[in-house]
Amino acid sequence: IPDYSKGFFCNKVRDKIDTPELEKNDYVCDPAHTHKALCDLRHDVTTPDSYTIFPGMEVGPVISTADWCPVASDQVISCKDPDMKRDHLSLQGEVFGPDSRCFETTANNRASLCLQSNCNEETLQLEVTMNGETLICDKDFKTITFSTTNSYHGLVQTPMWIGVDCPRLAAACPSFYCPGNCAGKGVCNYNLTKPKCECFNKNDTSVGCYATEAKSATEPDIELDDVSGGVDDVSGGVDDVSGGV
């Protein structure tokens, strides 16, 4: 997966989604990092020639609404649902709840984990917590490493380190960068140290250009001067042609 689409799309082919033969590492994070799910990429799915992503391979996504790009959309598990912690596919160190997000990790051969996290809007950093330890994501796709132990029947065997891939921060913490994409009423200036919305209405200083009222469907895009009488009066401005033929 190229860097520009990393975190949005997936490339794990999975054909047996209706069987109990699922492995924990079959799950990947969805683009918003609120869920983990199976990639919808399958064998023997025909895609239009102009949308072929894997030339020479008879694979394609089940869902076509993302321009035939494969996404994590099958058998969704919400990281924010506390009841999911009882699911048989949950892994050691996972926490399900309103403060959790999905992270790709090195655990269990690249399994995705739901971990507690916090978007710190003062530092513009994503704080990730696992087994009581908190580490910082301050860059897209940075790898942070948690130390833990591998135990058996309560007896510590060996130390273990789990690498966690930081997500694209704009996807996991959209409030960091121009919330709501400036509501369609401005542009995001990414050249600033802290990117912010520059609203089309210069009087709108809200963080997401929320103070600008949306135009109604019948309202013109620009204001026109009153044109009543704004053109020459042409009444009688042409020769009277009555009887002119």
Short mmCIF file of N, CA, C and O in Angstrom, two decimals, residues 160-241:
data_model
loop_
_atom_site.label_atom_id
_atom_site.label_comp_id
_atom_site.label_asym_id
_atom_site.label_seq_id
_atom_site.Cartn_x
_atom_site.Cartn_y
_atom_site.Cartn_z
N MET A 160 8.32 -9.26 26.82
CA MET A 160 7.83 -9.17 25.46
C MET A 160 7.64 -7.72 25.09
O MET A 160 7.28 -6.89 25.93
N TRP A 161 7.95 -7.38 23.85
CA TRP A 161 7.77 -6.01 23.38
C TRP A 161 6.78 -6.01 22.23
O TRP A 161 6.86 -6.86 21.33
N ILE A 162 5.87 -5.08 22.28
CA ILE A 162 4.84 -4.97 21.24
C ILE A 162 4.98 -3.62 20.55
O ILE A 162 4.90 -2.56 21.20
N GLY A 163 5.21 -3.64 19.26
CA GLY A 163 5.27 -2.41 18.48
C GLY A 163 3.88 -1.98 18.04
O GLY A 163 3.09 -2.80 17.58
N VAL A 164 3.60 -0.72 18.22
CA VAL A 164 2.29 -0.16 17.83
C VAL A 164 2.53 0.93 16.79
O VAL A 164 3.32 1.85 17.01
N ASP A 165 1.87 0.80 15.66
CA ASP A 165 2.01 1.79 14.60
C ASP A 165 1.09 2.98 14.86
O ASP A 165 -0.12 2.81 15.01
N CYS A 166 1.68 4.16 14.94
CA CYS A 166 0.86 5.36 15.08
C CYS A 166 0.02 5.56 13.82
O CYS A 166 0.52 5.37 12.71
N PRO A 167 -1.23 5.93 13.97
CA PRO A 167 -2.07 6.15 12.79
C PRO A 167 -1.78 7.50 12.15
O PRO A 167 -0.99 8.30 12.67
N ARG A 168 -2.41 7.75 11.04
CA ARG A 168 -2.39 9.09 10.47
C ARG A 168 -3.14 9.99 11.44
O ARG A 168 -4.33 9.80 11.70
N LEU A 169 -2.44 10.97 12.03
CA LEU A 169 -3.02 11.76 13.11
C LEU A 169 -4.26 12.52 12.67
O LEU A 169 -5.21 12.69 13.44
N ALA A 170 -4.30 12.97 11.44
CA ALA A 170 -5.47 13.71 10.96
C ALA A 170 -6.70 12.82 10.90
O ALA A 170 -7.83 13.32 11.00
N ALA A 171 -6.50 11.49 10.77
CA ALA A 171 -7.63 10.56 10.73
C ALA A 171 -8.07 10.18 12.14
O ALA A 171 -9.27 10.12 12.43
N ALA A 172 -7.10 9.90 13.02
CA ALA A 172 -7.44 9.48 14.39
C ALA A 172 -7.87 10.65 15.26
O ALA A 172 -8.70 10.49 16.16
N CYS A 173 -7.30 11.83 15.02
CA CYS A 173 -7.61 13.02 15.82
C CYS A 173 -7.97 14.18 14.88
O CYS A 173 -7.19 15.13 14.72
N PRO A 174 -9.12 14.12 14.22
CA PRO A 174 -9.47 15.16 13.24
C PRO A 174 -9.58 16.55 13.84
O PRO A 174 -9.46 17.54 13.12
N SER A 175 -9.76 16.62 15.17
CA SER A 175 -9.85 17.94 15.80
C SER A 175 -8.51 18.68 15.79
O SER A 175 -8.46 19.89 16.00
N PHE A 176 -7.41 17.94 15.54
CA PHE A 176 -6.10 18.59 15.46
C PHE A 176 -6.00 19.50 14.25
O PHE A 176 -5.35 20.54 14.28
N TYR A 177 -6.61 19.09 13.17
CA TYR A 177 -6.39 19.76 11.89
C TYR A 177 -7.71 20.14 11.25
O TYR A 177 -8.34 19.32 10.57
N CYS A 178 -8.12 21.38 11.46
CA CYS A 178 -9.28 21.91 10.74
C CYS A 178 -10.51 21.02 10.89
O CYS A 178 -10.85 20.26 9.97
N PRO A 179 -11.18 21.06 12.04
CA PRO A 179 -12.32 20.18 12.28
C PRO A 179 -13.41 20.34 11.23
O PRO A 179 -13.70 21.44 10.76
N GLY A 180 -14.00 19.21 10.86
CA GLY A 180 -15.09 19.23 9.89
C GLY A 180 -14.67 19.72 8.52
O GLY A 180 -15.53 20.14 7.74
N ASN A 181 -13.36 19.66 8.23
CA ASN A 181 -12.85 20.16 6.95
C ASN A 181 -13.34 21.58 6.70
O ASN A 181 -13.70 21.96 5.60
N CYS A 182 -13.32 22.36 7.81
CA CYS A 182 -13.70 23.78 7.76
C CYS A 182 -15.14 23.96 7.30
O CYS A 182 -15.52 25.04 6.78
N ALA A 183 -15.95 22.92 7.48
CA ALA A 183 -17.39 22.99 7.18
C ALA A 183 -17.68 23.37 5.73
O ALA A 183 -18.79 23.81 5.41
N GLY A 184 -16.69 23.24 4.87
CA GLY A 184 -16.89 23.64 3.49
C GLY A 184 -16.96 25.14 3.29
O GLY A 184 -17.33 25.62 2.22
N LYS A 185 -16.58 25.89 4.34
CA LYS A 185 -16.68 27.36 4.28
C LYS A 185 -15.31 28.02 4.44
O LYS A 185 -15.22 29.19 4.80
N GLY A 186 -14.26 27.25 4.18
CA GLY A 186 -12.91 27.77 4.27
C GLY A 186 -11.93 26.71 3.80
O GLY A 186 -12.33 25.62 3.37
N VAL A 187 -10.65 27.02 3.90
CA VAL A 187 -9.60 26.05 3.52
C VAL A 187 -8.67 25.86 4.70
O VAL A 187 -8.49 26.76 5.53
N CYS A 188 -8.05 24.67 4.77
CA CYS A 188 -7.13 24.37 5.84
C CYS A 188 -5.71 24.77 5.42
O CYS A 188 -5.22 24.33 4.39
N ASN A 189 -5.08 25.59 6.23
CA ASN A 189 -3.71 26.02 5.95
C ASN A 189 -2.75 25.09 6.67
O ASN A 189 -2.49 25.22 7.86
N TYR A 190 -2.19 24.13 5.91
CA TYR A 190 -1.29 23.15 6.49
C TYR A 190 0.14 23.67 6.59
O TYR A 190 1.03 22.98 7.07
N ASN A 191 0.38 24.88 6.14
CA ASN A 191 1.72 25.45 6.21
C ASN A 191 2.05 25.99 7.61
O ASN A 191 3.20 26.31 7.90
N LEU A 192 1.04 26.10 8.44
CA LEU A 192 1.23 26.60 9.80
C LEU A 192 1.72 25.49 10.71
O LEU A 192 1.50 24.30 10.44
N THR A 193 2.37 25.86 11.82
CA THR A 193 2.81 24.86 12.80
C THR A 193 1.62 24.07 13.32
O THR A 193 1.68 22.85 13.46
N LYS A 194 0.54 24.76 13.60
CA LYS A 194 -0.72 24.12 13.95
C LYS A 194 -1.72 24.47 12.86
O LYS A 194 -2.24 25.58 12.83
N PRO A 195 -1.94 23.57 11.90
CA PRO A 195 -2.85 23.88 10.80
C PRO A 195 -4.21 24.34 11.30
O PRO A 195 -4.73 23.83 12.29
N LYS A 196 -4.77 25.33 10.63
CA LYS A 196 -6.07 25.84 11.04
C LYS A 196 -6.87 26.29 9.82
O LYS A 196 -6.32 26.48 8.73
N CYS A 197 -8.16 26.47 10.05
CA CYS A 197 -9.05 26.91 8.98
C CYS A 197 -8.88 28.40 8.71
O CYS A 197 -8.78 29.20 9.64
N GLU A 198 -8.84 28.74 7.44
CA GLU A 198 -8.92 30.13 7.02
C GLU A 198 -10.25 30.29 6.30
O GLU A 198 -10.45 29.80 5.19
N CYS A 199 -11.17 30.93 7.00
CA CYS A 199 -12.56 31.00 6.53
C CYS A 199 -12.70 31.99 5.38
O CYS A 199 -12.02 33.02 5.33
N PHE A 200 -13.59 31.68 4.45
CA PHE A 200 -13.87 32.59 3.35
C PHE A 200 -14.43 33.91 3.88
O PHE A 200 -14.13 34.98 3.36
N ASN A 201 -15.24 33.80 4.95
CA ASN A 201 -15.76 34.99 5.62
C ASN A 201 -14.71 35.45 6.63
O ASN A 201 -14.49 34.80 7.64
N LYS A 202 -14.03 36.54 6.36
CA LYS A 202 -12.93 36.99 7.21
C LYS A 202 -13.38 37.34 8.63
O LYS A 202 -12.56 37.41 9.55
N ASN A 203 -14.68 37.56 8.81
CA ASN A 203 -15.19 37.87 10.15
C ASN A 203 -15.44 36.61 10.98
O ASN A 203 -15.73 36.71 12.17
N ASP A 204 -15.36 35.46 10.35
CA ASP A 204 -15.59 34.20 11.04
C ASP A 204 -14.26 33.70 11.61
O ASP A 204 -13.37 33.28 10.89
N THR A 205 -14.12 33.76 12.93
CA THR A 205 -12.89 33.34 13.60
C THR A 205 -13.05 32.01 14.33
O THR A 205 -12.18 31.63 15.12
N SER A 206 -14.14 31.29 14.10
CA SER A 206 -14.34 30.00 14.75
C SER A 206 -13.35 28.98 14.20
O SER A 206 -12.86 29.11 13.08
N VAL A 207 -13.06 27.93 14.97
CA VAL A 207 -12.03 26.97 14.58
C VAL A 207 -12.41 26.18 13.33
O VAL A 207 -11.55 25.71 12.59
N GLY A 208 -13.70 26.04 13.09
CA GLY A 208 -14.13 25.26 11.93
C GLY A 208 -15.03 26.02 10.98
O GLY A 208 -15.78 25.41 10.21
N CYS A 209 -14.95 27.36 11.02
CA CYS A 209 -15.79 28.22 10.17
C CYS A 209 -17.28 27.96 10.43
O CYS A 209 -18.11 28.02 9.52
N TYR A 210 -17.59 27.68 11.70
CA TYR A 210 -18.98 27.37 12.04
C TYR A 210 -19.86 28.61 12.10
O TYR A 210 -21.09 28.51 12.02
N ALA A 211 -19.25 29.79 12.26
CA ALA A 211 -20.04 31.01 12.43
C ALA A 211 -20.61 31.53 11.11
O ALA A 211 -21.44 32.43 11.11
N THR A 212 -20.15 30.96 10.01
CA THR A 212 -20.67 31.38 8.71
C THR A 212 -21.92 30.59 8.40
O THR A 212 -21.91 29.36 8.41
N GLU A 213 -23.01 31.31 8.14
CA GLU A 213 -24.27 30.64 7.85
C GLU A 213 -24.22 30.05 6.45
O GLU A 213 -23.68 30.64 5.51
N ALA A 214 -24.80 28.85 6.34
CA ALA A 214 -24.86 28.22 5.03
C ALA A 214 -25.90 28.92 4.18
O ALA A 214 -26.92 29.40 4.67
N LYS A 215 -25.61 29.02 2.88
CA LYS A 215 -26.55 29.65 1.98
C LYS A 215 -27.69 28.69 1.67
O LYS A 215 -27.52 27.48 1.64
N SER A 216 -28.86 29.26 1.45
CA SER A 216 -29.99 28.43 1.04
C SER A 216 -29.80 28.02 -0.40
O SER A 216 -29.01 28.58 -1.15
N ALA A 217 -30.58 27.03 -0.79
CA ALA A 217 -30.45 26.51 -2.15
C ALA A 217 -30.83 27.54 -3.20
O ALA A 217 -30.39 27.48 -4.34
N THR A 218 -31.67 28.51 -2.82
CA THR A 218 -32.15 29.51 -3.80
C THR A 218 -31.36 30.80 -3.74
O THR A 218 -31.58 31.69 -4.54
N GLU A 219 -30.42 30.89 -2.79
CA GLU A 219 -29.66 32.13 -2.64
C GLU A 219 -28.56 32.19 -3.68
O GLU A 219 -27.85 31.21 -3.90
N PRO A 220 -28.39 33.30 -4.38
CA PRO A 220 -27.33 33.38 -5.40
C PRO A 220 -25.95 33.32 -4.77
O PRO A 220 -25.76 33.65 -3.61
N ASP A 221 -24.98 32.88 -5.56
CA ASP A 221 -23.60 32.76 -5.06
C ASP A 221 -22.97 34.11 -4.82
O ASP A 221 -22.08 34.25 -3.99
N ILE A 222 -23.37 35.15 -5.56
CA ILE A 222 -22.81 36.47 -5.39
C ILE A 222 -23.93 37.47 -5.25
O ILE A 222 -25.07 37.23 -5.67
N GLU A 223 -23.62 38.58 -4.63
CA GLU A 223 -24.62 39.62 -4.48
C GLU A 223 -24.59 40.51 -5.72
O GLU A 223 -23.54 40.93 -6.19
N LEU A 224 -25.77 40.77 -6.26
CA LEU A 224 -25.87 41.60 -7.44
C LEU A 224 -26.44 42.96 -7.07
O LEU A 224 -27.28 43.07 -6.18
N ASP A 225 -25.93 43.99 -7.72
CA ASP A 225 -26.53 45.31 -7.53
C ASP A 225 -27.96 45.29 -8.05
O ASP A 225 -28.31 44.51 -8.94
N ASP A 226 -28.76 46.15 -7.50
CA ASP A 226 -30.13 46.25 -7.96
C ASP A 226 -30.12 46.66 -9.44
O ASP A 226 -29.63 47.72 -9.80
N VAL A 227 -30.64 45.78 -10.28
CA VAL A 227 -30.56 46.05 -11.71
C VAL A 227 -31.83 46.66 -12.26
O VAL A 227 -31.93 46.86 -13.46
N SER A 228 -32.77 46.97 -11.37
CA SER A 228 -33.97 47.62 -11.89
C SER A 228 -33.58 48.98 -12.47
O SER A 228 -33.00 49.81 -11.79
N GLY A 229 -33.83 49.13 -13.70
CA GLY A 229 -33.43 50.38 -14.35
C GLY A 229 -31.96 50.43 -14.66
O GLY A 229 -31.44 51.46 -15.07
N GLY A 230 -31.25 49.30 -14.44
CA GLY A 230 -29.82 49.29 -14.63
C GLY A 230 -29.40 49.06 -16.06
O GLY A 230 -28.24 48.91 -16.37
N VAL A 231 -30.34 48.95 -16.95
CA VAL A 231 -30.04 48.88 -18.38
C VAL A 231 -30.83 49.96 -19.08
O VAL A 231 -31.81 50.48 -18.57
N ASP A 232 -30.37 50.36 -20.24
CA ASP A 232 -31.07 51.42 -20.97
C ASP A 232 -32.51 51.02 -21.26
O ASP A 232 -32.80 49.87 -21.55
N ASP A 233 -33.34 52.00 -21.11
CA ASP A 233 -34.74 51.74 -21.41
C ASP A 233 -34.87 51.57 -22.92
O ASP A 233 -34.64 52.50 -23.69
N VAL A 234 -35.23 50.37 -23.34
CA VAL A 234 -35.28 50.11 -24.77
C VAL A 234 -36.69 50.16 -25.33
O VAL A 234 -36.90 49.87 -26.50
N SER A 235 -37.62 50.55 -24.44
CA SER A 235 -38.98 50.66 -24.97
C SER A 235 -38.98 51.69 -26.08
O SER A 235 -38.56 52.82 -25.92
N GLY A 236 -39.37 51.27 -27.22
CA GLY A 236 -39.35 52.18 -28.35
C GLY A 236 -37.98 52.38 -28.92
O GLY A 236 -37.77 53.23 -29.77
N GLY A 237 -37.00 51.57 -28.44
CA GLY A 237 -35.62 51.75 -28.88
C GLY A 237 -35.32 51.06 -30.17
O GLY A 237 -34.19 50.99 -30.59
N VAL A 238 -36.30 50.49 -30.78
CA VAL A 238 -36.11 49.90 -32.11
C VAL A 238 -37.18 50.51 -33.02
O VAL A 238 -38.21 51.00 -32.57
N ASP A 239 -36.88 50.54 -34.28
CA ASP A 239 -37.84 51.09 -35.22
C ASP A 239 -39.14 50.31 -35.18
O ASP A 239 -39.15 49.09 -35.03
N ASP A 240 -40.18 51.04 -35.33
CA ASP A 240 -41.48 50.40 -35.38
C ASP A 240 -41.57 49.67 -36.71
O ASP A 240 -41.52 50.28 -37.77
N VAL A 241 -41.60 48.33 -36.63
CA VAL A 241 -41.59 47.58 -37.88
C VAL A 241 -42.98 47.10 -38.28
O VAL A 241 -43.12 46.34 -39.21
#
